[in-house]
């Protein structure tokens, strides 16, 4: 199975989305997917900060916004230095589409219902991205520095997923 | 393996009795380093004594802290930076990152 198919399968399990079936991901495509994935979580955090009244959810959202913005900043300076131009692709488009649907759903909620849904979405989203990183993006990256940044990203997303799972216990 | 700090002692003879005056080792303060990478504290240095310093080297693209749970130190570590603290209390010190609850470590500090 090609790496993109693995990625598409990993994403589809959680999101049910259909993804483009390019045979192989290039570094510019991988960079675009990773950057998009980070930006989606920053945007979700901004929505949470505008809506939540729960102090722990607020702290978590602030951390998500800061950590993912920091990684994306590193990614941008890396692609600039490597002279790589991130390239839009079916996978990043699929992520963006799914995120828009999740946002629409979350916007309608408020109070504890919003907190629960936001945290549940964070768990599922981080799990999806972790799977994509470990099965497709990291093995697919050609440049060593890009691969290393994605590996740091995987460690970060994994820590965030665990954090969100613990948070879910308190917003029940 | 680092050499153990030297222990100096002075011997005094008074009226045939030997009294050993042992001064506690006050070796020069040493500096140690701890690497933080992929959301984990690296191995803690051994033979850390009160008065020694520790450099915390953050290799991650995100901000961390190296914070003693007993509040004896709290080092802010923006992405890809390092910070230093002096160890002031002996005993087992629990270390956390204030931002990432999964990041913990235990540092043994000798008097
Ligand atoms: Cu941290």
mmCIF file of C-alpha atoms and ligand atoms in Angstrom:
data_model
loop_
_atom_site.group_PDB
_atom_site.id
_atom_site.type_symbol
_atom_site.label_atom_id
_atom_site.label_comp_id
_atom_site.label_asym_id
_atom_site.label_seq_id
_atom_site.Cartn_x
_atom_site.Cartn_y
_atom_site.Cartn_z
ATOM 1 C CA UNK A 1 0.000 0.000 0.000
ATOM 2 C CA UNK A 2 1.393 3.408 -0.868
ATOM 3 C CA UNK A 3 2.142 5.834 1.929
ATOM 4 C CA UNK A 4 -0.578 8.167 0.801
ATOM 5 C CA UNK A 5 -3.104 5.362 0.885
ATOM 6 C CA UNK A 6 -2.028 4.589 4.436
ATOM 7 C CA UNK A 7 -2.420 8.256 5.294
ATOM 8 C CA UNK A 8 -5.782 8.461 3.570
ATOM 9 C CA UNK A 9 -6.908 5.350 5.422
ATOM 10 C CA UNK A 10 -5.672 6.738 8.735
ATOM 11 C CA UNK A 11 -7.526 9.979 8.163
ATOM 12 C CA UNK A 12 -10.607 8.318 6.756
ATOM 13 C CA UNK A 13 -11.059 6.120 9.834
ATOM 14 C CA UNK A 14 -11.697 9.207 11.934
ATOM 15 C CA UNK A 15 -12.995 11.674 9.426
ATOM 16 C CA UNK A 16 -14.656 9.574 6.770
ATOM 17 C CA UNK A 17 -13.092 11.880 4.199
ATOM 18 C CA UNK A 18 -12.006 10.923 0.740
ATOM 19 C CA UNK A 19 -8.480 11.910 -0.197
ATOM 20 C CA UNK A 20 -6.656 12.274 -3.445
ATOM 21 C CA UNK A 21 -4.729 9.170 -4.389
ATOM 22 C CA UNK A 22 -1.393 10.537 -5.533
ATOM 23 C CA UNK A 23 1.150 7.756 -5.556
ATOM 24 C CA UNK A 24 3.844 9.425 -3.445
ATOM 25 C CA UNK A 25 4.059 12.481 -1.232
ATOM 26 C CA UNK A 26 6.790 14.992 -1.974
ATOM 27 C CA UNK A 27 8.508 17.108 0.684
ATOM 28 C CA UNK A 28 6.647 20.269 -0.465
ATOM 29 C CA UNK A 29 3.362 18.354 -0.066
ATOM 30 C CA UNK A 30 4.361 16.915 3.311
ATOM 31 C CA UNK A 31 5.334 20.394 4.514
ATOM 32 C CA UNK A 32 1.954 21.718 3.378
ATOM 33 C CA UNK A 33 0.055 18.931 5.163
ATOM 34 C CA UNK A 34 2.012 19.414 8.414
ATOM 35 C CA UNK A 35 1.593 23.186 8.331
ATOM 36 C CA UNK A 36 -2.136 22.877 7.572
ATOM 37 C CA UNK A 37 -2.586 20.388 10.411
ATOM 38 C CA UNK A 38 -0.957 22.818 12.842
ATOM 39 C CA UNK A 39 -2.942 25.811 11.614
ATOM 40 C CA UNK A 40 -6.223 23.889 11.992
ATOM 41 C CA UNK A 41 -5.460 23.274 15.652
ATOM 42 C CA UNK A 42 -4.501 26.929 16.211
ATOM 43 C CA UNK A 43 -7.857 27.963 14.707
ATOM 44 C CA UNK A 44 -9.753 25.457 16.861
ATOM 45 C CA UNK A 45 -7.949 26.845 19.918
ATOM 46 C CA UNK A 46 -8.953 30.402 18.976
ATOM 47 C CA UNK A 47 -12.581 29.302 18.739
ATOM 48 C CA UNK A 48 -12.305 27.651 22.157
ATOM 49 C CA UNK A 49 -10.747 30.771 23.675
ATOM 50 C CA UNK A 50 -13.652 32.842 22.335
ATOM 51 C CA UNK A 51 -16.293 30.443 23.675
ATOM 52 C CA UNK A 52 -15.174 28.592 26.800
ATOM 53 C CA UNK A 53 -15.623 29.723 30.382
ATOM 54 C CA UNK A 54 -13.775 26.732 31.797
ATOM 55 C CA UNK A 55 -10.318 27.680 33.148
ATOM 56 C CA UNK A 56 -8.722 24.309 32.347
ATOM 57 C CA UNK A 57 -10.108 24.250 28.820
ATOM 58 C CA UNK A 58 -8.833 27.807 28.398
ATOM 59 C CA UNK A 59 -5.325 26.837 29.579
ATOM 60 C CA UNK A 60 -5.331 23.869 27.223
ATOM 61 C CA UNK A 61 -6.490 25.974 24.261
ATOM 62 C CA UNK A 62 -3.813 28.591 25.008
ATOM 63 C CA UNK A 63 -1.198 25.838 25.008
ATOM 64 C CA UNK A 64 -2.481 24.415 21.702
ATOM 65 C CA UNK A 65 -2.435 27.849 20.060
ATOM 66 C CA UNK A 66 1.076 28.591 21.299
ATOM 67 C CA UNK A 67 2.680 25.173 20.661
ATOM 68 C CA UNK A 68 1.271 24.674 17.176
ATOM 69 C CA UNK A 69 2.048 28.254 16.153
ATOM 70 C CA UNK A 70 5.634 27.723 17.376
ATOM 71 C CA UNK A 71 6.082 24.507 15.369
ATOM 72 C CA UNK A 72 4.592 26.123 12.276
ATOM 73 C CA UNK A 73 6.955 29.060 12.654
ATOM 74 C CA UNK A 74 9.862 26.579 12.693
ATOM 75 C CA UNK A 75 8.403 24.803 9.672
ATOM 76 C CA UNK A 76 8.126 28.072 7.759
ATOM 77 C CA UNK A 77 11.704 29.083 8.475
ATOM 78 C CA UNK A 78 12.879 25.575 7.532
ATOM 79 C CA UNK A 79 11.110 25.495 4.157
ATOM 80 C CA UNK A 80 12.391 28.995 3.465
ATOM 81 C CA UNK A 81 15.955 27.956 4.246
ATOM 82 C CA UNK A 82 15.624 24.788 2.150
ATOM 83 C CA UNK A 83 14.029 26.798 -0.644
ATOM 84 C CA UNK A 84 11.006 24.490 -0.610
ATOM 85 C CA UNK A 85 7.615 25.873 -1.534
ATOM 86 C CA UNK A 86 4.806 24.091 0.370
ATOM 87 C CA UNK A 87 2.453 22.592 -2.166
ATOM 88 C CA UNK A 88 -1.288 22.252 -1.678
ATOM 89 C CA UNK A 89 -2.590 18.714 -2.202
ATOM 90 C CA UNK A 90 -5.621 16.517 -1.734
ATOM 91 C CA UNK A 91 -4.676 15.500 1.794
ATOM 92 C CA UNK A 92 -4.288 19.038 3.114
ATOM 93 C CA UNK A 93 -7.490 20.046 1.302
ATOM 94 C CA UNK A 94 -9.272 17.125 2.969
ATOM 95 C CA UNK A 95 -7.983 18.189 6.387
ATOM 96 C CA UNK A 96 -9.179 21.750 5.820
ATOM 97 C CA UNK A 97 -12.615 20.545 4.703
ATOM 98 C CA UNK A 98 -13.018 18.289 7.743
ATOM 99 C CA UNK A 99 -11.885 21.084 10.038
ATOM 100 C CA UNK A 100 -14.495 23.441 8.579
ATOM 101 C CA UNK A 101 -17.199 20.856 9.322
ATOM 102 C CA UNK A 102 -15.944 20.384 12.887
ATOM 103 C CA UNK A 103 -15.866 24.144 13.403
ATOM 104 C CA UNK A 104 -19.445 24.499 12.165
ATOM 105 C CA UNK A 105 -20.548 21.823 14.636
ATOM 106 C CA UNK A 106 -18.623 23.391 17.553
ATOM 107 C CA UNK A 107 -19.881 26.918 16.868
ATOM 108 C CA UNK A 108 -23.463 25.849 17.568
ATOM 109 C CA UNK A 109 -22.564 24.625 21.059
ATOM 110 C CA UNK A 110 -21.945 26.527 24.267
ATOM 111 C CA UNK A 111 -21.078 25.985 27.919
ATOM 112 C CA UNK A 112 -20.181 22.495 29.079
ATOM 113 C CA UNK A 113 -21.481 20.965 25.842
ATOM 114 C CA UNK A 114 -18.982 23.040 23.888
ATOM 115 C CA UNK A 115 -16.126 22.146 26.264
ATOM 116 C CA UNK A 116 -16.874 18.429 25.951
ATOM 117 C CA UNK A 117 -17.144 18.568 22.176
ATOM 118 C CA UNK A 118 -13.993 20.685 21.776
ATOM 119 C CA UNK A 119 -11.919 18.347 23.952
ATOM 120 C CA UNK A 120 -13.339 15.236 22.246
ATOM 121 C CA UNK A 121 -12.527 16.780 18.876
ATOM 122 C CA UNK A 122 -8.980 17.574 20.044
ATOM 123 C CA UNK A 123 -8.449 13.951 21.084
ATOM 124 C CA UNK A 124 -9.715 12.601 17.768
ATOM 125 C CA UNK A 125 -7.861 15.217 15.735
ATOM 126 C CA UNK A 126 -4.508 14.686 17.452
ATOM 127 C CA UNK A 127 -4.935 10.930 17.086
ATOM 128 C CA UNK A 128 -5.590 11.295 13.352
ATOM 129 C CA UNK A 129 -2.613 13.574 12.821
ATOM 130 C CA UNK A 130 -0.337 11.317 14.913
ATOM 131 C CA UNK A 131 -1.286 8.372 12.762
ATOM 132 C CA UNK A 132 -0.637 10.356 9.606
ATOM 133 C CA UNK A 133 2.735 11.550 10.940
ATOM 134 C CA UNK A 134 3.945 8.125 11.961
ATOM 135 C CA UNK A 135 2.638 6.115 9.002
ATOM 136 C CA UNK A 136 3.025 8.544 6.116
ATOM 137 C CA UNK A 137 4.567 11.949 6.708
ATOM 138 C CA UNK A 138 7.688 10.973 8.693
ATOM 139 C CA UNK A 139 8.527 7.860 6.615
ATOM 140 C CA UNK A 140 7.801 9.857 3.447
ATOM 141 C CA UNK A 141 9.967 12.889 4.233
ATOM 142 C CA UNK A 142 13.165 12.984 2.181
ATOM 143 C CA UNK A 143 14.950 15.892 3.832
ATOM 144 C CA UNK A 144 16.544 15.046 7.184
ATOM 145 C CA UNK A 145 15.683 18.356 8.832
ATOM 146 C CA UNK A 146 12.059 18.131 7.730
ATOM 147 C CA UNK A 147 11.914 14.568 9.079
ATOM 148 C CA UNK A 148 13.428 15.701 12.414
ATOM 149 C CA UNK A 149 10.905 18.537 12.747
ATOM 150 C CA UNK A 150 8.036 16.124 12.007
ATOM 151 C CA UNK A 151 9.409 13.759 14.676
ATOM 152 C CA UNK A 152 9.393 16.598 17.224
ATOM 153 C CA UNK A 153 5.882 17.374 16.017
ATOM 154 C CA UNK A 154 4.792 13.778 16.625
ATOM 155 C CA UNK A 155 6.181 13.870 20.191
ATOM 156 C CA UNK A 156 4.315 17.136 20.744
ATOM 157 C CA UNK A 157 1.014 15.935 19.257
ATOM 158 C CA UNK A 158 1.250 12.741 21.301
ATOM 159 C CA UNK A 159 1.738 14.739 24.510
ATOM 160 C CA UNK A 160 -1.207 16.955 23.542
ATOM 161 C CA UNK A 161 -3.382 13.908 22.892
ATOM 162 C CA UNK A 162 -2.644 12.512 26.364
ATOM 163 C CA UNK A 163 -3.228 15.957 27.863
ATOM 164 C CA UNK A 164 -6.618 16.172 26.104
ATOM 165 C CA UNK A 165 -7.544 12.671 27.288
ATOM 166 C CA UNK A 166 -6.881 13.726 30.880
ATOM 167 C CA UNK A 167 -8.792 16.953 30.378
ATOM 168 C CA UNK A 168 -11.766 14.961 29.064
ATOM 169 C CA UNK A 169 -12.067 13.339 32.502
ATOM 170 C CA UNK A 170 -12.675 16.746 34.104
ATOM 171 C CA UNK A 171 -15.159 18.185 31.577
ATOM 172 C CA UNK A 172 -17.510 15.208 31.670
ATOM 173 C CA UNK B 1 32.303 8.638 35.893
ATOM 174 C CA UNK B 2 33.031 11.984 37.572
ATOM 175 C CA UNK B 3 35.525 12.011 40.425
ATOM 176 C CA UNK B 4 34.032 12.224 43.873
ATOM 177 C CA UNK B 5 34.625 15.538 45.621
ATOM 178 C CA UNK B 6 37.674 15.394 47.854
ATOM 179 C CA UNK B 7 37.119 15.275 51.569
ATOM 180 C CA UNK B 8 39.680 17.151 53.562
ATOM 181 C CA UNK B 9 40.333 16.452 57.178
ATOM 182 C CA UNK B 10 42.594 17.943 59.762
ATOM 183 C CA UNK B 11 44.036 15.985 62.639
ATOM 184 C CA UNK B 12 44.823 17.557 65.989
ATOM 185 C CA UNK B 13 46.641 15.899 68.802
ATOM 186 C CA UNK B 14 45.769 17.132 72.299
ATOM 187 C CA UNK B 15 47.222 15.342 75.350
ATOM 188 C CA UNK B 16 47.677 12.114 73.505
ATOM 189 C CA UNK B 17 44.069 12.063 72.305
ATOM 190 C CA UNK B 18 43.475 12.230 68.635
ATOM 191 C CA UNK B 19 40.506 14.269 67.617
ATOM 192 C CA UNK B 20 39.596 14.198 64.016
ATOM 193 C CA UNK B 21 38.024 17.341 62.775
ATOM 194 C CA UNK B 22 36.323 16.456 59.558
ATOM 195 C CA UNK B 23 35.293 19.357 57.483
ATOM 196 C CA UNK B 24 32.401 18.594 55.151
ATOM 197 C CA UNK B 25 33.496 18.530 51.566
ATOM 198 C CA UNK B 26 32.978 21.923 50.038
ATOM 199 C CA UNK B 27 34.189 21.186 46.582
ATOM 200 C CA UNK B 28 33.941 23.913 43.947
ATOM 201 C CA UNK B 29 30.391 24.221 42.615
ATOM 202 C CA UNK B 30 30.018 22.272 39.410
ATOM 203 C CA UNK B 31 27.779 22.814 36.436
ATOM 204 C CA UNK B 32 25.616 20.101 34.946
ATOM 205 C CA UNK B 33 23.448 19.914 31.857
ATOM 206 C CA UNK B 34 20.082 18.341 31.097
ATOM 207 C CA UNK B 35 18.817 17.951 27.549
ATOM 208 C CA UNK B 36 15.118 18.374 26.793
ATOM 209 C CA UNK B 37 14.111 16.764 23.520
ATOM 210 C CA UNK B 38 10.862 15.424 22.055
ATOM 211 C CA UNK B 39 8.805 16.381 25.103
ATOM 212 C CA UNK B 40 11.071 14.567 27.579
ATOM 213 C CA UNK B 41 13.656 15.511 30.181
ATOM 214 C CA UNK B 42 16.870 13.657 29.402
ATOM 215 C CA UNK B 43 18.805 11.730 32.065
ATOM 216 C CA UNK B 44 19.342 13.688 35.281
ATOM 217 C CA UNK B 45 22.979 14.257 36.270
ATOM 218 C CA UNK B 46 24.268 12.319 39.261
ATOM 219 C CA UNK B 47 26.379 13.810 42.057
ATOM 220 C CA UNK B 48 24.518 17.099 42.054
ATOM 221 C CA UNK B 49 25.236 19.072 45.240
ATOM 222 C CA UNK B 50 23.658 22.146 46.768
ATOM 223 C CA UNK B 51 25.352 25.145 45.135
ATOM 224 C CA UNK B 52 25.861 23.428 41.772
ATOM 225 C CA UNK B 53 24.212 24.815 38.676
ATOM 226 C CA UNK B 54 22.190 23.057 36.001
ATOM 227 C CA UNK B 55 21.837 24.159 32.387
ATOM 228 C CA UNK B 56 18.544 23.102 30.836
ATOM 229 C CA UNK B 57 18.899 22.800 27.078
ATOM 230 C CA UNK B 58 15.578 22.882 25.237
ATOM 231 C CA UNK B 59 15.933 21.262 21.807
ATOM 232 C CA UNK B 60 12.189 21.295 21.138
ATOM 233 C CA UNK B 61 10.407 23.742 18.845
ATOM 234 C CA UNK B 62 8.074 24.689 21.714
ATOM 235 C CA UNK B 63 8.415 26.468 25.045
ATOM 236 C CA UNK B 64 8.967 24.405 28.200
ATOM 237 C CA UNK B 65 9.875 25.088 31.811
ATOM 238 C CA UNK B 66 12.090 23.222 34.254
ATOM 239 C CA UNK B 67 10.222 23.757 37.471
ATOM 240 C CA UNK B 68 10.942 22.268 40.895
ATOM 241 C CA UNK B 69 7.711 21.189 42.520
ATOM 242 C CA UNK B 70 9.096 22.507 45.826
ATOM 243 C CA UNK B 71 9.453 25.893 44.077
ATOM 244 C CA UNK B 72 13.214 26.020 44.686
ATOM 245 C CA UNK B 73 13.708 26.861 41.000
ATOM 246 C CA UNK B 74 11.609 27.654 37.941
ATOM 247 C CA UNK B 75 13.404 28.090 34.637
ATOM 248 C CA UNK B 76 11.506 29.394 31.604
ATOM 249 C CA UNK B 77 12.730 27.748 28.394
ATOM 250 C CA UNK B 78 11.478 29.258 25.140
ATOM 251 C CA UNK B 79 11.869 27.055 22.035
ATOM 252 C CA UNK B 80 15.470 26.160 21.183
ATOM 253 C CA UNK B 81 17.022 28.013 24.116
ATOM 254 C CA UNK B 82 18.774 27.100 27.321
ATOM 255 C CA UNK B 83 18.412 28.386 30.853
ATOM 256 C CA UNK B 84 20.367 27.927 34.042
ATOM 257 C CA UNK B 85 19.517 27.558 37.701
ATOM 258 C CA UNK B 86 21.424 27.031 40.924
ATOM 259 C CA UNK B 87 20.388 24.142 43.118
ATOM 260 C CA UNK B 88 19.619 25.362 46.628
ATOM 261 C CA UNK B 89 17.969 22.437 48.381
ATOM 262 C CA UNK B 90 19.132 18.915 49.109
ATOM 263 C CA UNK B 91 16.946 15.873 48.674
ATOM 264 C CA UNK B 92 14.811 14.375 45.965
ATOM 265 C CA UNK B 93 13.431 17.170 43.809
ATOM 266 C CA UNK B 94 10.424 16.503 41.585
ATOM 267 C CA UNK B 95 10.730 18.403 38.331
ATOM 268 C CA UNK B 96 7.867 19.275 36.013
ATOM 269 C CA UNK B 97 7.170 21.382 32.965
ATOM 270 C CA UNK B 98 4.414 23.831 33.894
ATOM 271 C CA UNK B 99 2.910 23.589 30.407
ATOM 272 C CA UNK B 100 3.137 19.891 29.576
ATOM 273 C CA UNK B 101 1.852 17.689 32.404
ATOM 274 C CA UNK B 102 3.442 14.565 30.926
ATOM 275 C CA UNK B 103 6.943 15.983 31.404
ATOM 276 C CA UNK B 104 8.359 14.963 34.773
ATOM 277 C CA UNK B 105 11.723 14.000 36.223
ATOM 278 C CA UNK B 106 13.343 13.345 39.578
ATOM 279 C CA UNK B 107 16.625 14.984 40.570
ATOM 280 C CA UNK B 108 18.667 13.753 43.541
ATOM 281 C CA UNK B 109 20.527 16.608 45.247
ATOM 282 C CA UNK B 110 23.247 15.849 47.783
ATOM 283 C CA UNK B 111 23.860 18.298 50.637
HETATM 284 CU CU1 LIG C 1 6.907 21.409 28.327
#
